[in-house]
Amino acid sequence: MAKKTLSHQVEDTLFTVIVREERFARGQKLPNEMDLSKTLGVSRTTLREAVRSLVSQGILEVRRGKGTYIASDLDRYRDGPSFKNLGRVRTRLRDLFEMRLIFEPEIAALASRRASAKEMAEIIRLGRLEEEVIRAGQDRTVPDQRFHQAIVAASHNEFIIDLVPTINEAVDIAIADSGDGRLLSDHTLHDHAQIMDFLQARDATGAKYAMTLHLHHAMRVLNIADDLLNDGAAGSGV
């Protein structure tokens, strides 16, 4: 819990420096991770968590291969970090998982049928690698993204492959927003093992339902499952 609190403190400090005090110009590149963590007196892991949260809120943006930059539109944050902004992140996370629920179970089913032996071996390798990272208590964001990317690639559908950035964003925000992440990590260990078992067995139905269960577990941990259920009840007139 202390780690989470420190991350939030760093997030608030960066918010103040960027939005209220305007020490950085809009569109300016943030100092590199090592220098900034030293300036703030925190670990790079703690800084990374704070930066991820600010990225999810639209205050910072990551440009691949270039670094992290100040967003160009910060006017809407003038009143400071508010529940309104937190609500926006929650809504975005809900929408991302809603999209994942629509596509990823079917993607897993396709991958179970279409993956080559080499692709299947890579999925399993990445799944085992993530297990090791989780058990070591390390940041599992990238290993988790790569595991899901490998399943998407094995679907052999070029339009589905275009969904990878959206899936990555959902993983990134979910892990950053899950507190100490232990419950989500525990679910991931069990759920990914099931997904891999069904994929290796070339069981499309099993892979589909294992992925569905995995996403529902994550939504419960993130407290967004009720949002989707309530939306569905409202739409059905129940």
Coordinates of C-alpha atoms in Angstrom, one line a residue:
M1 CA 0.0 0.0 0.0
A2 CA 2.9 2.4 0.7
K3 CA 4.1 1.9 -2.8
K4 CA 0.7 2.8 -4.2
T5 CA 0.5 5.9 -2.0
L6 CA 4.0 7.1 -3.1
S7 CA 3.1 6.6 -6.7
H8 CA 0.0 8.8 -6.3
Q9 CA 2.1 11.4 -4.5
V10 CA 4.5 11.5 -7.5
E11 CA 1.5 11.7 -9.8
D12 CA 0.1 14.7 -7.9
T13 CA 3.6 16.4 -7.9
L14 CA 3.9 15.9 -11.7
F15 CA 0.4 17.2 -12.2
T16 CA 1.2 20.3 -10.3
V17 CA 4.4 20.9 -12.1
I18 CA 2.9 20.3 -15.6
V19 CA -0.6 21.8 -15.3
R20 CA -0.6 24.3 -12.5
E21 CA 2.9 25.7 -12.6
E22 CA 3.5 25.1 -16.3
R23 CA 7.2 24.4 -15.9
F24 CA 7.1 22.5 -19.2
A25 CA 5.8 23.8 -22.5
R26 CA 3.0 22.0 -24.2
G27 CA 4.4 19.4 -26.5
Q28 CA 7.8 19.5 -24.7
K29 CA 9.6 16.2 -24.0
L30 CA 9.6 15.1 -20.4
P31 CA 13.1 14.6 -18.9
N32 CA 14.4 11.0 -19.2
E33 CA 13.3 8.5 -16.6
M34 CA 16.6 8.2 -14.8
D35 CA 17.0 12.0 -14.4
L36 CA 13.4 12.6 -13.4
S37 CA 13.4 9.8 -10.8
K38 CA 16.5 11.3 -9.2
T39 CA 15.0 14.7 -9.2
L40 CA 11.9 13.4 -7.5
G41 CA 13.8 11.1 -5.2
V42 CA 11.8 8.0 -6.1
S43 CA 12.5 4.7 -7.9
R44 CA 12.1 4.4 -11.6
T45 CA 9.3 1.9 -11.0
T46 CA 7.3 4.3 -8.9
L47 CA 7.9 7.1 -11.5
R48 CA 6.7 4.7 -14.2
E49 CA 3.4 4.1 -12.4
A50 CA 2.8 7.8 -12.0
V51 CA 3.6 8.5 -15.6
R52 CA 1.3 5.7 -16.8
S53 CA -1.6 7.2 -14.8
L54 CA -1.0 10.7 -16.3
V55 CA -0.8 9.1 -19.8
S56 CA -4.1 7.4 -19.2
Q57 CA -5.6 10.8 -18.3
G58 CA -4.3 12.5 -21.4
I59 CA -1.8 14.8 -19.6
L60 CA 1.2 13.0 -21.0
E61 CA 1.6 11.1 -24.2
V62 CA 4.0 8.4 -25.3
R63 CA 5.6 8.6 -28.7
R64 CA 7.2 5.3 -29.6
G65 CA 10.9 5.5 -30.0
K66 CA 11.0 9.1 -28.9
G67 CA 9.9 9.4 -25.3
T68 CA 7.1 10.9 -23.2
Y69 CA 5.8 14.4 -24.0
I70 CA 3.5 17.0 -22.4
A71 CA 0.1 16.9 -24.1
S72 CA -0.8 19.9 -26.2
D73 CA -4.3 20.3 -24.7
L74 CA -4.3 20.8 -21.0
D75 CA -7.0 23.5 -20.6
R76 CA -9.5 21.0 -19.3
Y77 CA -7.2 20.2 -16.3
R78 CA -6.9 23.7 -15.1
D79 CA -9.0 23.0 -12.0
G80 CA -6.6 20.3 -10.8
P81 CA -6.9 16.5 -10.6
S82 CA -10.5 15.8 -9.9
F83 CA -13.0 13.0 -9.6
K84 CA -14.2 14.2 -13.0
N85 CA -10.9 13.2 -14.6
L86 CA -10.8 9.9 -12.6
G87 CA -14.3 9.2 -14.0
R88 CA -13.0 9.8 -17.5
V89 CA -10.3 7.2 -17.0
R90 CA -12.8 4.7 -15.6
T91 CA -15.1 5.3 -18.6
R92 CA -12.2 4.8 -21.0
L93 CA -11.2 1.6 -19.2
R94 CA -14.7 0.3 -19.3
D95 CA -15.0 1.0 -23.0
L96 CA -11.6 -0.7 -23.7
F97 CA -12.7 -3.8 -21.9
E98 CA -16.0 -3.8 -23.6
M99 CA -14.2 -3.8 -26.9
R100 CA -11.9 -6.6 -25.7
L101 CA -14.9 -8.7 -24.6
I102 CA -16.4 -8.4 -28.1
F103 CA -13.2 -9.4 -30.0
E104 CA -10.6 -11.3 -27.8
P105 CA -12.6 -14.5 -27.1
E106 CA -13.1 -14.9 -30.8
I107 CA -9.5 -14.1 -31.5
A108 CA -8.5 -16.8 -29.0
A109 CA -10.7 -19.3 -30.8
L110 CA -9.2 -18.4 -34.2
A111 CA -5.7 -18.7 -32.8
S112 CA -6.4 -22.1 -31.5
R113 CA -7.3 -23.2 -35.1
R114 CA -4.8 -21.2 -37.1
A115 CA -1.6 -20.9 -35.1
S116 CA 1.3 -22.6 -36.6
A117 CA 3.4 -24.9 -34.4
K118 CA 6.0 -22.1 -34.2
E119 CA 3.4 -19.5 -33.3
M120 CA 1.9 -21.8 -30.6
A121 CA 5.3 -22.3 -29.1
E122 CA 5.9 -18.6 -29.0
I123 CA 2.5 -18.0 -27.2
I124 CA 3.4 -20.6 -24.6
R125 CA 6.9 -19.2 -24.2
L126 CA 5.6 -15.7 -23.6
G127 CA 3.0 -17.0 -21.2
R128 CA 5.6 -18.9 -19.2
L129 CA 7.8 -15.7 -19.2
E130 CA 5.0 -13.7 -17.8
E131 CA 4.4 -16.3 -15.1
E132 CA 8.1 -15.9 -14.0
V133 CA 7.8 -12.1 -14.0
I134 CA 4.6 -12.2 -11.9
R135 CA 6.2 -14.7 -9.4
A136 CA 9.2 -12.4 -9.1
G137 CA 7.0 -9.4 -8.3
Q138 CA 8.2 -7.5 -11.4
D139 CA 6.3 -5.2 -13.7
R140 CA 4.3 -7.5 -16.0
T141 CA 2.9 -4.9 -18.4
V142 CA 5.0 -5.6 -21.4
P143 CA 5.0 -9.4 -20.9
D144 CA 1.2 -9.3 -20.7
Q145 CA 0.9 -7.2 -23.8
R146 CA 3.2 -9.5 -25.7
F147 CA 1.3 -12.6 -24.7
H148 CA -2.0 -11.1 -26.0
Q149 CA -0.2 -9.8 -29.1
A150 CA 1.1 -13.3 -29.9
I151 CA -2.5 -14.7 -29.7
V152 CA -3.8 -11.9 -32.0
A153 CA -1.0 -12.5 -34.5
A154 CA -1.8 -16.2 -34.6
S155 CA -5.4 -15.3 -35.7
H156 CA -3.9 -14.5 -39.1
N157 CA -6.5 -11.7 -39.7
E158 CA -4.9 -8.4 -40.7
F159 CA -7.8 -6.3 -39.5
I160 CA -7.8 -8.0 -36.1
I161 CA -4.1 -7.3 -35.8
D162 CA -4.8 -3.6 -36.1
L163 CA -6.5 -3.9 -32.7
V164 CA -3.2 -4.6 -30.9
P165 CA -2.5 -0.9 -29.9
T166 CA -6.0 -0.8 -28.3
I167 CA -5.4 -4.1 -26.4
N168 CA -2.0 -2.8 -25.3
E169 CA -3.6 0.4 -24.0
A170 CA -6.2 -1.6 -22.0
V171 CA -3.5 -3.8 -20.4
D172 CA -1.4 -0.8 -19.6
I173 CA -4.2 1.2 -17.9
A174 CA -5.6 -1.9 -16.1
I175 CA -2.3 -2.8 -14.5
A176 CA -1.6 0.8 -13.6
D177 CA -5.1 1.2 -12.1
S178 CA -5.2 -2.1 -10.1
G179 CA -3.5 -0.9 -6.9
D180 CA -0.8 -3.3 -5.8
G181 CA -2.0 -5.6 -8.6
R182 CA -1.7 -8.8 -6.5
L183 CA -5.3 -10.0 -7.1
L184 CA -5.2 -9.2 -10.8
S185 CA -1.8 -11.0 -11.1
D186 CA -3.2 -14.1 -9.3
H187 CA -6.1 -14.2 -11.7
T188 CA -3.7 -13.8 -14.6
L189 CA -1.6 -16.7 -13.5
H190 CA -4.6 -19.0 -13.4
D191 CA -6.4 -17.6 -16.4
H192 CA -3.5 -17.5 -18.8
A193 CA -2.6 -21.1 -17.8
Q194 CA -6.1 -22.1 -18.8
I195 CA -6.0 -20.2 -22.1
M196 CA -2.6 -21.8 -23.0
D197 CA -4.0 -25.3 -22.2
F198 CA -7.0 -24.8 -24.5
L199 CA -4.9 -23.3 -27.2
Q200 CA -2.4 -26.2 -27.1
A201 CA -5.3 -28.6 -27.2
R202 CA -6.6 -26.7 -30.3
D203 CA -9.9 -26.4 -28.4
A204 CA -11.5 -23.3 -29.9
T205 CA -14.6 -23.3 -27.6
G206 CA -12.4 -23.8 -24.5
A207 CA -10.0 -21.0 -25.6
K208 CA -12.9 -18.7 -26.2
Y209 CA -14.5 -19.2 -22.8
A210 CA -11.2 -19.1 -21.0
M211 CA -10.5 -15.7 -22.5
T212 CA -14.0 -14.5 -21.6
L213 CA -13.5 -15.6 -18.0
H214 CA -10.1 -13.9 -17.9
L215 CA -11.5 -10.6 -19.0
H216 CA -14.4 -10.8 -16.6
H217 CA -12.0 -11.5 -13.7
A218 CA -10.0 -8.4 -14.6
M219 CA -13.2 -6.3 -14.8
R220 CA -14.3 -7.4 -11.4
V221 CA -10.9 -6.5 -9.9
L222 CA -11.0 -3.1 -11.6
N223 CA -14.6 -2.5 -10.5
I224 CA -16.0 -2.0 -14.0
A225 CA -17.9 -5.3 -14.3
D226 CA -21.1 -3.7 -12.8
D227 CA -20.8 -0.8 -15.3
L228 CA -21.1 -3.2 -18.2
L229 CA -23.8 -5.4 -16.6
N230 CA -25.9 -2.3 -15.7
D231 CA -25.5 -1.0 -19.3
G232 CA -26.8 -4.3 -20.6
A233 CA -29.7 -4.4 -18.1
A234 CA -30.7 -0.8 -19.1
G235 CA -30.5 -1.7 -22.8
S236 CA -32.7 -4.7 -22.4
G237 CA -35.4 -2.9 -20.4
V238 CA -34.9 -5.1 -17.3

